[in-house]
Each structure stands twice: as structure tokens, then as C-alpha cells.
Amino acid sequence: MAQMLVKLNVNGIEREVLVDPDDRLLDVLRDEFGYKSVKEGCGTGDCGLCTVLMDGKPVLSCIVPAFQAKNHKIVTLEGLNNDPLMKKIQDQFRAHQAAQCGFCTPAMEIMGWHLLNKKKEPNKQEIKEAISGTLCRCTGYYDIIDAIYDAGRPE
Amino acid sequence: MNVQTAEEFLTEIQKKAERGELLYIGKELKRIDDLEKVLGSPIYTNDLIPRNTLYARLVLSKYPHAIIKNISVSKAINYPGVRYVLTHKDVPGLNESSTIIPDRPLFAFNKVRSTGDIIAAVIAEKPNRAQEAAELVEVEYEQLKPVFDPVEAMKPDAPKIHDDGNIIKHVKVRKGDVEKGFQQADYIIENTFRTQHQDAAPMETETAFAVQRGEKILIIGSMQTPHHVQAAVAKVLGWTLDRIEVIQAVTGGAFGPKSDEPPYDVASIAALGAIKTGKPVLMSMTREESMIAHTKRHPAIITHKTGVKADGKLTASKVQIVLDGGAYASLGVLVIVRATFHANGPYEIPNVWNDGYKVYTNNTYTGSFRGFGAPQAIFAAESQMDEIAKKLNIDPLDLRLINMLRPGSKTSTGQLMDESCGLPECLDAVVKASDYRKKKKLYSKQDGKIRRGIGIAMLHHGNALGPEGNDYAYVHLSVEKSGKIHLGTGLTEFGTGAISGLAQIAASVLGVPIDYFTIDRPNTLVHHETGPTVASRVTVIGGNAARDAALKLKQKVLPVASKVMGCKVEDVQIVDGYVYCKEKKAKSLSWEELVKEAYEANIELNALGYYMAPSCKWDEETGLGSPYNQYTFGAAIAEVEVDTETGLYKVLNYYVAFDVGKAINPKSVRGQLYGGTVQGLGYAMMEELVHREGYVVNPNLKDYYIPTSLDIPEQIQTFIIEKQGSMGPFGAKIVAEPPVVLPGPTIRNAIMDAVGKGVNSLPITSEKVYKIIKG
């Protein structure tokens, strides 16, 4: 298989990487860039744990071939760790014990951040809809919903 | 804001201490282990591998039952990127990957017994190259007649799956005279209930990484019980334990299968691969591999025959449970014990006759999964209660009030319930919160197309291992010169927060805030073998060990404080990180200063805490006795709305109360009530890993539905009841597992209330509801 050189922009860093045509964006983000917050829960686009932002929109990085990400801006949780809103979300996740095993946490936080950027003070139904593509097996979602809800309220 | 003087502060905490107020118990403290999780830091097995790692993929059996005539790996080994193909021939030690009964080879070699059997593992430079090469491993089979129905498999002429018969384990309870009990009854009610394969589906699949380091091998993996994995790998390699270092990485959910045999498989394969290739190897199951090759919840066929007086008093209960064990025994040998002991529900019944069977079939194997036999047993028992109530034309709540366990009653095994039996309080909490009586009356007058119903279920749940093994734990505490306290144990965290709870217990005994604590990663070469992390036993058994360690550590620092401050040892108090003498409040030390003094006095600040639960006594033949030291109790009520034209229904409200003895961290307890309930809701309403002729039809998260955020009720109201138990620290009882049990029967009974008939098999799909309405 012919490898190709692709220029990717991830968390504001531009880098050229050598990829196979069947390399997934998920693996390139984890292995080439070292962004391990991007998780694989299924590999088939069903669980949402590999969610990253592409030009500001959530995409499932396990079903995006890496080469297709060129000319797009990719953001992972690592790229948002210094963002004030993300910090607020993370604080609320801790306050509500919304991270149990923690494996879905980065994707949940990204979906929460994406929602709160679109809509200030969303109600719980809107939060449920926003995270409905992201699976969690530990919490039953309630503490996650509450964490995002509280992060969306003024202090 | 008033600034408190040091003296005022000390007076305040001293008063608290004198009142016996616990500073860190029963408090909704933040967990001390979740900061890295919310930051997305690299903490899971897959995050920790070096760049030159090779990847393994499994070759699974093509048939549910067949003789293996030949295995050829030559095409696969020559595929680009492939480094090695492991088969049974590569196992230097014992080709075995079993927990209790040695019936499961790591690599199938002479025959296959299910489509989840592993025949080979391909090791390649990239996962997809390994995957492609796995298809090129050629296996010649001669098919054998399979058997998939466990009742069929019990018959003497059924195809034999192993050398002996297909009944792996038979568990009995014999109390009183069951025939006499049926004679005394005014009514006899008989029903059969069925449950399905449920997949635990932890968000992280079974994963292990291995790298050889000189004479040793290092394994990092996702698992519940690293010491058992160490022993399993030692067996496969033929090595001594001291050469095998197993570290539990942060684990992305577990729920039982990661205490069973699947972690043995991934660890052994990674280790063998690393030894054969000389490179680090990652064996991380794909979701599909996991859903086919790991253990699931046993499907069950449960028959109930119950005798009852016209006044609602139960006279006799005869229950038969048949668990579909699939091709291998696994920890399922113990699952049937718990199922059989809990089979009659939380009721006092004078005459009981239970038979529980775990049976081999050619389905994929089943084993440990949250609840451990209780979800099946209680679904049947609590559905039967509503069938009895219907027959007697009395309210299901009243039937329960007449027969339920209370202080002074005896269980099916004849165990006396003491004052810690909080079942009446649990039931009362959910009945009141849901306004049950009023709604029951209201819903009995419906005649429209959309109808509501309300249903109850409850349970008792024997704590910790009981008949499942020696119930002990070690917890180690050591103090750095800075004052930081390391908590180390072979018990593991996989989501519940229980290990953070151990720090809360140790903090409370020691008098030092939880922020001083840090949890070390479980490591088999560092920490004592401490039994399995199963049966929700960390808080109760590990908690006692943590308390013991903290007491021992306290005995080491108190004399130092006494010397420095010039007061008697018994007058020294440590509260909230401050050390002071009872009579000389003004003079105090901080925890850091005390630790520094201890270091300078050459006092070694570490302590090994240990706890072994009192042994449980019961008779193997009759089951009679006290198989568990204490019980957790729970009750739940669900309200549903059913569309009687389509069978579609939804759960409107769910109320759940659990008697947890003492909630060490109420926030974490609620986390278990929410999470367990929703996993139970999946089991009740939508989850089924469908096996057709031995093949898993839906081994992916697209076709196997687990609840999403849109599938949960508007809210779940939780109630924590605290009737302190005799065994756990501060009276704590276990909590993580049993919440998963109640949604099945609660929802079933609520639908029955709405439409007049009950669905006797899980999951309760809308199609089944439609059929009972129309049929």
C-alpha cells in the first residue's frame, strides 16, 4: 500500500505525517501526536468515545481516514485543557463524580463543551440530546448531565 | 468572614471528635483518583505502550462444536507485517486459562466447544495487518453435533461437550418439608421465567500489554484481579510468580468479566507474543472479539412453584434454576451458588426446595457479571410474587408486607435476620416517595389506549464472598517525609470510587484529611495477594483492612507526638491534620511536622493492614446455615406508560432505596445506584446478545443496544438507608452490584399493573408487550 505524506493541524500544531490510506485519524492522533484522550470503545463508529472536533464540529475519529483530515483543524481534549469553559466542565465532572471509570469522560467533556459553546445554559433535555451519541456504561448519565448543566450556569 | 484562631479551630474539631462525629465518613468528598480522568491523561493500558509495540488479533473458532483436524499458519505468517502466529504449540507451560475448573485451554487444539474459542493469535506491526492475516490461518474441522439449550444439554443422551456430563454444578437448598408446605397452601402457583445473554460492555475492552525485561515479564493491563492474572500467566509460561510483574492500569469499566477468565487470555497472549518476538506486544480485544470471546451473563430458565394461604402467607417455595453456562465453567460455578441461595427472594418461607444447575452448552461461555446470579434469580422471584398477588387478588405491596424479611425472620437457608435488616425501611421509602397506594388506585380505573402502571421489586443480597471463597484483604499505608500517605493494595479500582473510599476510611481513623492520600497502582510484585476484587467487597473487606492499617500507623505516630508535645500518649489527638494534647490545646503540631519528627526519631512510618471475614457456615447438602455474614437490602418502584395498541412503553419514574449500612461516600453510593439501575434498565428493556445456533448475531454496539442518555427515565429518586451491619467498617454494607438487579422485575410488574398480564422473559421488548396484550 502506498503511503502518503499528509499535513495535519491538530490543537494548533501543524505537522506532516506519513500515513497508510487505511490509517484511522484516531490512531494518528494517538500514536503520531500522542493525544491519548481520544479513546477507542468500538472502532465502528457506534460508541462516540473517539469524538474530536473537526473545524469545530464533533466527528468520530475511528471512522475518519487520517488523510481526509488534511486542510481541517482538529481539536482534542488536550487542546482544550487550558480553556476556561473546559476547566469549568472538568471541575463540575469532579464535583459530581461524573467520571467513574473515566473512559468516556474526554468525549463527554468535548460534547459538553461543544454544546455550551452553541447554547448558554442548556436545559437537561438538550444536554441529553447532545451526549446521546456518546456511550457510558458506569454512571447511567445522570451525574454527567448534572455536571454539564452546572458548568453552563453562572458561578 | 470571621477568621478563626487556631485555638477556636482546635476547640471546634475537638468537640466534633468528642461527639463522635466522623470528619470524612458519610461525606460527599471528591474522589482522589479522578483528576487525570477529567484531563484525559494517558492512564489506560493502550495509552502506555511504546512506539515499537506489536499488535495481536485473535483467530476464533468457525464452529460451535468440532474436532480440530489441523491448524496451518503458513499463509498468515508470510503476510506483510506479520511477526508471529501463536497457537497451542507455542505454550511452554500449561495450555490452560481457567479460574476454578481447569476445563478451558488458552488455545483450542483438539476440539472447539464454542465460537468464542481462541485457536490462534496473530502478532503484527499494525492491528489491521494482524486482522487481515488472522483470516489466513487455516483450520480443518470435523463438525460435531452441538447442543444449545441447557435443558436439552442436561439429558443423558445429549452431546457431551467435555469428557464428563454437561451438568457442571448442582446447588441445593432444603428447608422444612416442601410437600407438607404445598398441602397447607390454599393456592399453588407455577410459572417459568427466562432471561437472556447480557454483555457487560465495559467501554474499554479486555486489554493487556507485555514486555520482557531480562528474566522477567512486565504485564500492564485492564483487569479486576492482577494477582490472579499473574498466576494464570505463570501457569501458561511455566514460570515462577516472582518473574511475572502485573500492573493494573486504570481500567475502563469491568463489571465482572474482567475478574473472570478473559484477562487471563489477553495477558497470556501478550506475554507469549512478547517472548516469541522479543518486542512489546499489545493484545487489546476489538469490540467484536470481546463480545464473542469474553464471558457474559448466564441466560437462565427458572421455574417457580409456590404455595400460599388465602391470607397471603407463603407456605412453600420450590425453585429450579438452569443456567446456560456455555462451553466452559468459569466463575459461573459460583454464580449458581448465589443464584440458588437468593432464588426465593427476600421472604420468610418455612418450606423451601431449590435446585440450581450450571450446565455446559455450545454457546459462548458465561460467568461473572455484576449481580452474580441475583439478576436472574430475583427477576423470577419478584415476578412470581406479582403473579401470586394477582391470583389472590391482593395488592402486590401487601403480599410483600406479609412475607418480607424483617429483624427476627429467617431466610431460605434458615439464617436469622438481625437488627441490621433494613428491608422494611427501604420499601417504606419508595412506597412513600412514589405515592404508591394513591397511584395504584388511580391506575386501576384506566380504560384508554395509553395506560400507566406501577410495580415493585425488592431484594436481599449476601455481602462479599460468603460461599465464594476466603474473604480477606491487605491494605498498605506508608508515609513520605512530606506527609503524603501512599495507599497500596492488590484490590483494584475500575470506576466505582471504592478505593478512594478506602482512603476516606483510613483518613478518618488517622485523623488526616483525604488530600494527603495518594493511591498506588496495584502491582503483583509490590502488593500482597489480596483475593479478587469482586462481589463489591472493597469497602467492606478492604475497608476493614484500611482501618487496621490506619490504626497500626497511628500507634506509631502517637508516641512521637507525646514525646514532642510532652503529654501522655492517650491524651494525644489527631483531628483533621492537626495533632494536639487534650489538655494543652494551644500547643499543636501539623501532620507534616509530626511526620518530620517521626522521621528524625527513626520511626518507620508504614503499616500493613489485614482483615479476614468470619468464616461462613452452611451445609453443602441442604444449603442451611449462614452463607453470608451480613446482607444489603433494596427496594424499587417503577412507573411505566404503555401504549396498548403498539406495546411501546416507557419508564416515567424510578424510585430506589438501598440499605447500605453506612454510606462512606454518599455521592459515590448514588453513583452506583444510578449506574447500576441504568445497566439494569438495559437488561430489562433492550439488551440481548443474541446467539443463533452458537453464533453471536450482534457482537457490536450498533446491534447490541446499551442505554443511551435518551433511554433513561426523567429522573431516578434514590434513598440511602443506613442500618449498620456487623462486618463492614462503620457498619458499611456492599452496594455496587445489587442496583442492577431491580429494574427487571420492577418494570415487568409495572407493565403487568398497566395491562393486566406480565412478560415472563427478559428483555421486555415492546414486541413482547404487544403480544401479551393481544394474545
GROMACS .gro file of C-alpha atoms in nm, chain A residues 30-141:
model
  112
   30ARG     CA    1  -0.293   0.886   1.947
   31ASP     CA    2   0.026   0.742   1.801
   32GLU     CA    3   0.175   1.028   1.595
   33PHE     CA    4   0.060   1.324   1.800
   34GLY     CA    5   0.037   1.150   2.137
   35TYR     CA    6  -0.314   1.271   2.218
   36LYS     CA    7  -0.428   0.977   2.426
   37SER     CA    8  -0.752   1.136   2.546
   38VAL     CA    9  -0.903   1.010   2.220
   39LYS     CA   10  -1.038   0.666   2.312
   40GLU     CA   11  -1.141   0.364   2.112
   41GLY     CA   12  -1.452   0.198   2.251
   42CYS     CA   13  -1.575   0.013   1.944
   43GLY     CA   14  -1.384   0.103   1.628
   44THR     CA   15  -1.707   0.104   1.429
   45GLY     CA   16  -1.849   0.450   1.491
   46ASP     CA   17  -2.109   0.333   1.744
   47CYS     CA   18  -1.990   0.448   2.087
   48GLY     CA   19  -1.866   0.805   2.037
   49LEU     CA   20  -1.559   0.778   2.262
   50CYS     CA   21  -1.320   0.879   1.984
   51THR     CA   22  -1.502   1.209   1.927
   52VAL     CA   23  -1.280   1.505   1.834
   53LEU     CA   24  -1.367   1.842   1.686
   54MET     CA   25  -1.303   1.894   1.316
   55ASP     CA   26  -1.342   2.261   1.223
   56GLY     CA   27  -1.542   2.296   1.541
   57LYS     CA   28  -1.779   2.007   1.474
   58PRO     CA   29  -1.773   1.670   1.652
   59VAL     CA   30  -1.654   1.378   1.435
   60LEU     CA   31  -1.585   1.015   1.515
   61SER     CA   32  -1.213   0.976   1.458
   62CYS     CA   33  -1.232   0.596   1.431
   63ILE     CA   34  -1.423   0.616   1.105
   64VAL     CA   35  -1.239   0.913   0.954
   65PRO     CA   36  -0.937   0.809   0.744
   66ALA     CA   37  -0.641   1.018   0.858
   67PHE     CA   38  -0.569   1.158   0.512
   68GLN     CA   39  -0.920   1.306   0.496
   69ALA     CA   40  -0.835   1.530   0.791
   70LYS     CA   41  -0.594   1.739   0.587
   71ASN     CA   42  -0.691   2.103   0.545
   72HIS     CA   43  -0.911   2.074   0.854
   73LYS     CA   44  -0.848   2.193   1.207
   74ILE     CA   45  -0.864   1.910   1.458
   75VAL     CA   46  -0.905   1.969   1.831
   76THR     CA   47  -0.881   1.705   2.104
   77LEU     CA   48  -0.936   1.742   2.478
   78GLU     CA   49  -0.564   1.813   2.523
   79GLY     CA   50  -0.612   2.121   2.309
   80LEU     CA   51  -0.887   2.246   2.539
   81ASN     CA   52  -0.729   2.174   2.877
   82ASN     CA   53  -0.639   2.541   2.921
   83ASP     CA   54  -0.973   2.671   2.802
   84PRO     CA   55  -1.171   2.837   3.086
   85LEU     CA   56  -1.501   2.676   2.989
   86MET     CA   57  -1.340   2.332   2.967
   87LYS     CA   58  -1.182   2.385   3.308
   88LYS     CA   59  -1.527   2.463   3.445
   89ILE     CA   60  -1.667   2.148   3.287
   90GLN     CA   61  -1.382   1.941   3.432
   91ASP     CA   62  -1.436   2.089   3.779
   92GLN     CA   63  -1.804   2.000   3.760
   93PHE     CA   64  -1.723   1.647   3.644
   94ARG     CA   65  -1.516   1.609   3.960
   95ALA     CA   66  -1.776   1.774   4.183
   96HIS     CA   67  -2.046   1.538   4.054
   97GLN     CA   68  -1.820   1.231   4.039
   98ALA     CA   69  -1.922   1.212   3.675
   99ALA     CA   70  -1.601   1.030   3.585
  100GLN     CA   71  -1.631   0.678   3.721
  101CYS     CA   72  -1.408   0.455   3.509
  102GLY     CA   73  -1.324   0.769   3.311
  103PHE     CA   74  -1.304   0.607   2.970
  104CYS     CA   75  -1.592   0.807   2.818
  105THR     CA   76  -1.500   1.125   3.006
  106PRO     CA   77  -1.292   1.305   2.739
  107ALA     CA   78  -1.562   1.253   2.474
  108MET     CA   79  -1.839   1.356   2.715
  109GLU     CA   80  -1.648   1.672   2.807
  110ILE     CA   81  -1.593   1.759   2.442
  111MET     CA   82  -1.964   1.712   2.368
  112GLY     CA   83  -2.047   1.926   2.670
  113TRP     CA   84  -1.803   2.197   2.562
  114HIS     CA   85  -1.940   2.192   2.210
  115LEU     CA   86  -2.296   2.229   2.338
  116LEU     CA   87  -2.214   2.506   2.585
  117ASN     CA   88  -2.043   2.699   2.309
  118LYS     CA   89  -2.354   2.680   2.096
  119LYS     CA   90  -2.606   2.736   2.368
  120LYS     CA   91  -2.569   2.909   2.700
  121GLU     CA   92  -2.749   2.747   2.995
  122PRO     CA   93  -2.897   2.448   2.810
  123ASN     CA   94  -3.173   2.250   2.981
  124LYS     CA   95  -3.130   1.884   3.072
  125GLN     CA   96  -3.316   1.753   2.768
  126GLU     CA   97  -3.080   1.949   2.541
  127ILE     CA   98  -2.783   1.802   2.724
  128LYS     CA   99  -2.925   1.450   2.693
  129GLU     CA  100  -2.963   1.501   2.321
  130ALA     CA  101  -2.612   1.642   2.286
  131ILE     CA  102  -2.448   1.342   2.453
  132SER     CA  103  -2.684   1.077   2.315
  133GLY     CA  104  -2.420   0.952   2.071
  134THR     CA  105  -2.163   0.903   2.344
  135LEU     CA  106  -2.198   0.585   2.547
  136CYS     CA  107  -2.123   0.547   2.915
  137ARG     CA  108  -2.162   0.217   3.098
  138CYS     CA  109  -2.085   0.331   3.454
  139THR     CA  110  -2.282   0.639   3.552
  140GLY     CA  111  -2.626   0.599   3.399
  141TYR     CA  112  -2.556   0.951   3.264
   0.00000   0.00000   0.00000
